Short mmCIF file of C-alpha atoms and ligand atoms in Angstrom, two decimals:
data_model
loop_
_atom_site.label_atom_id
_atom_site.label_comp_id
_atom_site.label_asym_id
_atom_site.label_seq_id
_atom_site.Cartn_x
_atom_site.Cartn_y
_atom_site.Cartn_z
CA MET U 1 -101.97 16.15 31.05
CA THR U 2 -105.29 15.70 29.32
CA PHE U 3 -107.12 18.53 27.58
CA PHE U 4 -110.15 18.02 29.76
CA GLN U 5 -108.79 18.13 33.30
CA THR U 6 -110.61 20.09 36.02
CA LEU U 7 -109.58 23.72 36.31
CA SER U 8 -107.85 24.89 39.51
CA PRO U 9 -106.36 28.38 39.87
CA ARG U 10 -102.84 26.91 39.83
CA ASN U 11 -103.10 25.12 36.47
CA ALA U 12 -105.72 27.29 34.80
CA LEU U 13 -103.19 29.28 32.77
CA SER U 14 -101.28 26.33 31.45
CA THR U 15 -104.55 24.48 30.73
CA ARG U 16 -105.76 27.41 28.67
CA ALA U 17 -102.50 27.45 26.74
CA THR U 18 -102.77 23.71 26.18
CA ASN U 19 -106.36 24.11 25.00
CA ILE U 20 -105.38 26.78 22.53
CA ALA U 21 -102.60 24.57 21.27
CA ALA U 22 -105.03 21.66 20.96
CA SER U 23 -107.61 23.79 19.06
CA LEU U 24 -104.89 25.00 16.69
CA PHE U 25 -103.75 21.41 16.21
CA PHE U 26 -107.25 20.21 15.30
CA TYR U 27 -107.87 23.25 13.12
CA LEU U 28 -104.66 22.60 11.16
CA ILE U 29 -105.53 18.88 10.81
CA GLY U 30 -109.00 19.90 9.58
CA ALA U 31 -107.59 22.45 7.17
CA ALA U 32 -105.10 19.96 5.85
CA ALA U 33 -107.80 17.40 5.36
CA PHE U 34 -109.77 19.99 3.41
CA ALA U 35 -106.86 21.09 1.27
CA ALA U 36 -106.09 17.49 0.35
CA PRO U 37 -107.44 16.20 -2.92
CA GLN U 38 -111.15 15.44 -2.62
CA THR U 39 -112.94 12.58 -4.33
CA ILE U 40 -115.71 13.13 -6.83
CA GLU U 41 -117.82 10.17 -7.87
CA SER U 42 -120.08 10.53 -10.90
CA GLY U 43 -123.45 8.87 -10.80
CA ALA U 44 -123.56 8.55 -6.99
CA VAL U 45 -125.97 10.39 -4.66
CA TRP U 46 -124.20 13.64 -3.70
CA PRO U 47 -125.31 14.55 -0.16
CA ASP U 48 -125.09 18.21 0.82
CA ASP U 49 -124.18 19.31 4.37
CA ARG U 50 -127.71 18.29 5.48
CA GLY U 51 -127.34 14.81 4.03
CA LYS U 52 -129.79 15.54 1.19
CA HIS U 53 -128.97 14.84 -2.45
CA VAL U 54 -127.81 18.07 -4.17
CA GLN U 55 -130.67 19.56 -6.24
CA SER U 56 -128.85 21.55 -8.91
CA HIS U 57 -129.71 19.92 -12.17
CA GLY U 58 -128.93 21.53 -15.51
CA GLY U 59 -126.72 23.84 -13.48
CA GLY U 60 -123.88 26.25 -13.64
CA ILE U 61 -121.11 27.39 -11.35
CA ILE U 62 -119.60 30.76 -10.53
CA LYS U 63 -116.64 31.45 -8.33
CA VAL U 64 -116.79 34.35 -5.85
CA GLY U 65 -113.56 34.82 -3.88
CA ASP U 66 -112.45 31.30 -2.99
CA THR U 67 -115.97 29.87 -3.05
CA TYR U 68 -117.78 28.11 -5.83
CA TYR U 69 -121.55 28.56 -6.05
CA TRP U 70 -123.60 25.98 -7.89
CA PHE U 71 -127.07 26.89 -9.18
CA GLY U 72 -129.44 24.52 -10.88
CA GLU U 73 -132.94 23.16 -11.06
CA ASP U 74 -134.18 22.04 -7.64
CA ARG U 75 -136.48 19.14 -8.40
CA SER U 76 -137.07 17.98 -4.81
CA GLN U 77 -140.23 16.02 -4.10
CA GLY U 78 -143.13 17.59 -2.25
CA LEU U 79 -142.65 21.20 -3.38
CA ASP U 80 -145.44 23.63 -4.22
CA ARG U 81 -146.47 22.53 -7.72
CA THR U 82 -147.38 26.02 -8.84
CA LYS U 83 -143.80 27.24 -8.22
CA ARG U 84 -140.39 26.40 -9.68
CA TYR U 85 -137.21 26.27 -7.65
CA VAL U 86 -133.54 26.94 -8.13
CA GLY U 87 -131.06 25.32 -5.78
CA CYS U 88 -128.02 27.22 -4.59
CA TYR U 89 -125.04 25.46 -2.98
CA SER U 90 -121.53 26.50 -2.08
CA SER U 91 -118.24 24.67 -1.86
CA LYS U 92 -114.54 25.46 -1.57
CA ASP U 93 -113.39 22.15 -3.00
CA LEU U 94 -116.14 21.16 -5.46
CA ALA U 95 -116.67 17.96 -3.48
CA HIS U 96 -118.37 19.10 -0.25
CA TRP U 97 -121.46 21.15 -0.92
CA THR U 98 -123.32 23.34 1.56
CA PHE U 99 -126.97 24.07 0.99
CA ARG U 100 -127.44 27.87 0.77
CA LYS U 101 -130.93 28.56 -0.54
CA GLN U 102 -133.91 27.16 -2.34
CA ILE U 103 -134.98 30.09 -4.53
CA ALA U 104 -138.70 29.95 -5.40
CA PHE U 105 -140.33 31.57 -8.39
CA SER U 106 -144.05 31.94 -9.04
CA GLU U 107 -145.34 31.62 -12.54
CA PRO U 108 -144.27 34.94 -13.94
CA GLU U 109 -145.86 35.69 -17.27
CA ASN U 110 -148.98 33.58 -17.83
CA VAL U 111 -147.11 30.95 -19.73
CA GLY U 112 -149.55 28.42 -18.39
CA ARG U 113 -149.89 25.69 -15.85
CA GLY U 114 -147.06 23.20 -16.17
CA TRP U 115 -144.76 26.14 -16.87
CA ILE U 116 -141.07 25.42 -17.18
CA LEU U 117 -138.00 26.96 -15.57
CA GLU U 118 -134.82 25.22 -16.59
CA ARG U 119 -131.03 25.56 -16.55
CA PRO U 120 -130.63 28.62 -14.35
CA LYS U 121 -127.25 30.39 -14.53
CA VAL U 122 -125.98 33.16 -12.25
CA TYR U 123 -123.46 35.93 -13.11
CA TYR U 124 -122.15 38.71 -10.89
CA ASN U 125 -122.26 42.15 -12.44
CA GLU U 126 -119.79 44.68 -11.09
CA LYS U 127 -121.46 47.68 -12.60
CA ILE U 128 -124.89 47.18 -10.99
CA LYS U 129 -123.43 45.21 -8.04
CA GLN U 130 -126.10 42.56 -8.52
CA TYR U 131 -126.19 38.88 -9.12
CA VAL U 132 -128.05 38.29 -12.34
CA MET U 133 -129.86 34.97 -12.94
CA TYR U 134 -130.76 33.76 -16.42
CA MET U 135 -133.27 30.96 -16.78
CA HIS U 136 -134.97 29.17 -19.64
CA LEU U 137 -138.63 30.08 -19.30
CA ASP U 138 -141.15 28.05 -21.17
CA GLY U 139 -144.70 26.81 -21.22
CA PRO U 140 -146.05 23.27 -21.66
CA GLY U 141 -144.76 21.98 -25.02
CA TYR U 142 -141.77 24.33 -25.00
CA LYS U 143 -143.31 26.87 -27.38
CA VAL U 144 -142.55 30.08 -25.43
CA ALA U 145 -138.76 29.72 -25.83
CA ARG U 146 -137.59 32.76 -23.86
CA VAL U 147 -135.01 33.64 -21.23
CA ALA U 148 -136.11 35.07 -17.90
CA VAL U 149 -133.93 37.36 -15.80
CA ALA U 150 -133.91 37.88 -12.04
CA THR U 151 -131.51 39.84 -9.82
CA CYS U 152 -130.40 39.88 -6.21
CA ASP U 153 -127.88 41.89 -4.20
CA ALA U 154 -126.73 38.77 -2.35
CA ILE U 155 -125.76 35.56 -4.06
CA ASP U 156 -128.03 33.33 -1.99
CA SER U 157 -131.09 35.34 -1.17
CA ASP U 158 -134.47 35.80 -2.87
CA TYR U 159 -134.06 36.86 -6.50
CA LYS U 160 -136.36 39.51 -7.84
CA TYR U 161 -137.96 38.52 -11.12
CA LEU U 162 -137.40 41.25 -13.73
CA LYS U 163 -138.53 40.22 -17.17
CA SER U 164 -138.40 37.66 -19.97
CA PHE U 165 -137.37 38.09 -23.59
CA ARG U 166 -136.10 36.25 -26.63
CA PRO U 167 -132.37 36.97 -26.81
CA LEU U 168 -131.53 38.89 -30.04
CA GLY U 169 -135.16 38.28 -30.95
CA GLN U 170 -134.54 34.55 -31.42
CA GLU U 171 -136.15 31.51 -29.89
CA SER U 172 -134.13 30.29 -26.94
CA ARG U 173 -134.41 26.95 -25.22
CA ASP U 174 -131.43 25.32 -23.44
CA ILE U 175 -129.09 27.99 -22.12
CA GLY U 176 -125.44 27.82 -21.03
CA GLN U 177 -123.10 30.22 -19.30
CA PHE U 178 -119.57 31.21 -20.25
CA ILE U 179 -117.31 33.76 -18.53
CA ASP U 180 -114.10 34.36 -20.45
CA ASP U 181 -110.67 34.82 -18.84
CA ASP U 182 -111.07 38.62 -19.15
CA GLY U 183 -114.32 38.41 -17.19
CA SER U 184 -116.73 39.06 -20.11
CA ALA U 185 -119.96 37.21 -19.82
CA TYR U 186 -121.77 35.22 -22.49
CA LEU U 187 -125.04 33.40 -22.81
CA ILE U 188 -125.21 30.30 -24.95
CA PHE U 189 -128.68 29.52 -26.24
CA GLU U 190 -130.20 27.01 -28.57
CA ASP U 191 -132.08 28.47 -31.54
CA ARG U 192 -134.32 25.76 -33.02
CA PRO U 193 -135.50 27.64 -36.17
CA ALA U 194 -131.88 28.45 -37.01
CA LYS U 195 -130.86 24.81 -36.38
CA GLY U 196 -128.03 25.90 -34.20
CA PHE U 197 -126.94 27.64 -31.09
CA HIS U 198 -125.64 31.10 -30.31
CA ILE U 199 -122.82 32.37 -28.19
CA ALA U 200 -123.88 35.90 -27.34
CA LYS U 201 -122.30 38.61 -25.22
CA LEU U 202 -124.31 40.13 -22.44
CA ALA U 203 -124.75 43.93 -22.21
CA ASP U 204 -122.65 45.90 -19.63
CA ASP U 205 -125.26 45.46 -16.91
CA TYR U 206 -125.92 41.82 -18.00
CA LEU U 207 -129.64 42.51 -18.13
CA THR U 208 -129.88 42.05 -21.83
CA VAL U 209 -128.13 40.02 -24.48
CA GLU U 210 -126.24 42.38 -26.73
CA LYS U 211 -124.07 40.86 -29.40
CA ASP U 212 -124.05 37.61 -31.29
CA MET U 213 -120.50 36.24 -31.38
CA SER U 214 -121.41 33.09 -33.31
CA LEU U 215 -124.39 31.18 -34.52
CA ILE U 216 -122.97 27.67 -34.61
CA SER U 217 -124.79 25.67 -37.22
CA ALA U 218 -125.25 22.37 -35.43
CA PRO U 219 -128.49 21.09 -33.98
CA LEU U 220 -127.11 20.95 -30.44
CA GLU U 221 -128.25 22.01 -27.00
CA GLY U 222 -126.87 21.81 -23.45
CA GLY U 223 -124.25 24.14 -24.89
CA ALA U 224 -121.03 24.82 -22.92
CA VAL U 225 -117.83 26.68 -23.71
CA VAL U 226 -114.35 26.77 -22.21
CA HIS U 227 -111.21 28.66 -23.15
CA TYR U 228 -108.13 26.49 -22.80
CA LYS U 229 -104.66 27.36 -24.09
CA ASP U 230 -105.54 29.72 -26.92
CA LEU U 231 -108.52 27.75 -28.14
CA TYR U 232 -112.23 27.88 -27.39
CA TYR U 233 -113.90 24.47 -27.05
CA VAL U 234 -117.66 24.20 -27.35
CA VAL U 235 -119.62 21.10 -26.31
CA GLY U 236 -123.24 20.29 -26.93
CA SER U 237 -125.68 17.43 -26.94
CA ALA U 238 -128.07 16.31 -29.69
CA LEU U 239 -131.77 17.16 -29.38
CA THR U 240 -133.13 13.98 -27.76
CA GLY U 241 -134.92 15.40 -24.75
CA TRP U 242 -134.05 13.62 -21.50
CA ARG U 243 -132.52 10.72 -23.36
CA PRO U 244 -128.68 10.79 -23.47
CA ASN U 245 -126.94 10.96 -26.84
CA PRO U 246 -123.35 11.24 -28.06
CA ASN U 247 -122.29 14.81 -27.10
CA LYS U 248 -119.94 16.55 -29.49
CA TYR U 249 -117.31 19.28 -29.50
CA ALA U 250 -115.75 21.80 -31.89
CA THR U 251 -113.00 24.34 -31.51
CA SER U 252 -112.14 27.82 -32.66
CA ALA U 253 -109.38 30.39 -32.00
CA SER U 254 -112.07 33.03 -31.54
CA LEU U 255 -115.61 33.08 -30.20
CA GLU U 256 -116.58 34.50 -33.56
CA GLY U 257 -115.39 31.37 -35.30
CA PRO U 258 -114.76 29.82 -37.73
CA TRP U 259 -115.56 26.65 -35.77
CA SER U 260 -114.11 23.26 -36.63
CA GLU U 261 -116.24 20.28 -37.47
CA PHE U 262 -117.94 18.56 -34.53
CA LYS U 263 -116.45 15.34 -33.14
CA ASP U 264 -117.51 12.87 -30.49
CA ILE U 265 -116.33 13.60 -26.92
CA ALA U 266 -116.68 9.89 -25.92
CA PRO U 267 -117.33 6.57 -27.63
CA PRO U 268 -120.76 7.26 -29.28
CA ASP U 269 -122.28 3.98 -28.11
CA THR U 270 -121.97 5.08 -24.49
CA ASN U 271 -124.22 8.08 -25.17
CA THR U 272 -121.81 10.29 -23.17
CA TYR U 273 -121.92 7.62 -20.42
CA GLY U 274 -125.62 8.33 -19.96
CA SER U 275 -125.20 12.10 -19.41
CA GLN U 276 -125.89 15.45 -21.06
CA SER U 277 -123.57 18.46 -21.02
CA THR U 278 -124.36 21.49 -18.91
CA MET U 279 -121.10 23.27 -18.31
CA LEU U 280 -117.33 23.13 -18.79
CA LEU U 281 -115.60 24.33 -15.62
CA LYS U 282 -111.98 25.41 -15.71
CA ILE U 283 -109.89 25.14 -12.53
CA ALA U 284 -106.57 26.96 -12.97
CA GLY U 285 -104.47 25.84 -9.99
CA THR U 286 -100.90 26.52 -8.93
CA LYS U 287 -99.59 23.47 -10.82
CA ALA U 288 -102.18 22.46 -13.38
CA THR U 289 -105.33 23.49 -15.13
CA THR U 290 -108.16 21.04 -15.14
CA VAL U 291 -111.34 21.36 -17.24
CA ILE U 292 -114.29 19.53 -15.73
CA PHE U 293 -117.13 18.21 -17.90
CA MET U 294 -120.27 18.81 -15.89
CA GLY U 295 -123.12 16.69 -17.12
CA ASP U 296 -126.58 15.60 -15.93
CA ILE U 297 -127.64 12.01 -15.66
CA TRP U 298 -131.37 12.69 -15.98
CA LYS U 299 -134.01 10.48 -14.47
CA PRO U 300 -137.14 11.91 -16.17
CA ARG U 301 -139.63 10.04 -14.00
CA THR U 302 -137.80 10.65 -10.72
CA GLN U 303 -136.13 13.95 -11.50
CA TRP U 304 -135.23 14.53 -7.83
CA ASP U 305 -132.93 11.57 -8.13
CA SER U 306 -131.14 12.74 -11.29
CA ARG U 307 -127.40 12.44 -10.84
CA TYR U 308 -124.30 14.25 -11.99
CA LEU U 309 -121.44 13.13 -14.20
CA TRP U 310 -118.38 15.26 -13.54
CA MET U 311 -115.07 14.15 -14.96
CA PRO U 312 -111.78 15.89 -15.74
CA LEU U 313 -111.40 16.13 -19.53
CA GLN U 314 -108.44 15.23 -21.61
CA ILE U 315 -108.06 18.48 -23.44
CA GLY U 316 -105.50 20.33 -25.54
CA GLU U 317 -104.25 21.00 -29.06
CA GLY U 318 -107.72 21.01 -30.47
CA LYS U 319 -108.71 17.66 -28.94
CA LEU U 320 -111.18 16.97 -26.17
CA TRP U 321 -112.07 13.60 -24.68
CA LEU U 322 -114.26 12.56 -21.79
CA PRO U 323 -112.68 9.63 -19.92
CA GLU U 324 -114.82 6.74 -18.74
CA PRO U 325 -116.37 7.79 -15.41
CA LYS U 326 -114.48 6.58 -12.35
CA PRO U 327 -113.97 8.20 -8.94
CA TRP U 328 -111.31 10.88 -9.17
CA THR U 329 -109.68 13.45 -6.96
CA LEU U 330 -109.29 17.17 -7.41
CA ASP U 331 -106.83 19.30 -5.55
CA ILE U 332 -108.49 22.67 -5.72
CA GLU U 333 -105.25 24.52 -4.79
CA THR U 334 -102.91 22.89 -7.35
CA GLY U 335 -105.63 22.18 -9.91
CA GLU U 336 -104.42 18.61 -10.22
CA ALA U 337 -106.93 15.92 -11.06
CA GLU U 338 -106.28 12.24 -10.73
CA ILE U 339 -108.56 9.43 -11.84
CA LYS U 340 -108.45 6.51 -9.43
CA LYS U 341 -107.29 3.14 -10.76
C1 GAL Z 1 -133.51 18.34 -22.94
C2 GAL Z 1 -132.99 19.62 -22.32
C3 GAL Z 1 -133.45 19.65 -20.93
C4 GAL Z 1 -134.97 19.59 -20.92
C5 GAL Z 1 -135.43 18.37 -21.64
C6 GAL Z 1 -136.92 18.25 -21.73
O1 GAL Z 1 -133.18 18.28 -24.27
O2 GAL Z 1 -131.60 19.65 -22.42
O3 GAL Z 1 -133.01 20.85 -20.26
O4 GAL Z 1 -135.47 20.70 -21.55
O5 GAL Z 1 -134.88 18.34 -22.93
O6 GAL Z 1 -137.32 17.17 -22.55
#
């Protein structure tokens, strides 16, 4: 019997049963294919579900239920030049990305033509039941040095611009996002006059930055933090603009420090394999915990074509190392990562 035979009253019932069985079969095959380890290839074009390269540069990821949402700078060609855009994508396996929304912002505070919106990061706040987006807001020449905040009651809808400020009264350029295992939310921000970067706790409603946990005295940006087996690891890049440099890491038992000395995360002559840190993403699976280094491979003249370097880190006992980029697989259920030979 084929699944597609003509219906007659006599065999209609058994055909329906067969069709249900067939649908279930294909559903299970599909689900199994999805649950299987998925390949991630740094430096390649990453097509979304529409076949367009993912526009989520300088980004960050939050997990809601079993879904990961990735927000970043959308630098597509042909956009309205007076606006700035944030891309929002979702995935259940970190390898297949579905386009959710291109969030547009108009120039909010007379910071000038050529205004800058970079490194957006989204948090979900239980208390106000809102998604809260932080962005680096700047003017030409990067002199404004503020964060901007926008909120939305859905993760992938239009965000309402609220305000901008200098966190803790300090200049803030590159920002990073860290959510600790207990759910507390932190903003990482580079403070040029202080020659360092802060890890600061957000207020209860996440709408302001409340408490400085550390000012880490190292001229680094692209700051990212992860908590792994009783230690906090912080990663940052040197201040060389779009040009890649040797990113470095330090560790501490507490977000308040003291922090260790900074060390290279990769052979320095590779300049972090041409990338710059944006986030450290921890996947705690049923069998293993993998920490992913998320970096940007910037193409300053063709920003829409900037690529991503994502690799599982060798991490533990105070050491962190970025392996040479190669295609690798991630099993999102078990948390196991395997670099292909
Ligand atoms: C980098 C920074 C990017 C962008 C760029 C502009 O240092 O990490 O987000 O601001 O400079 O030159």
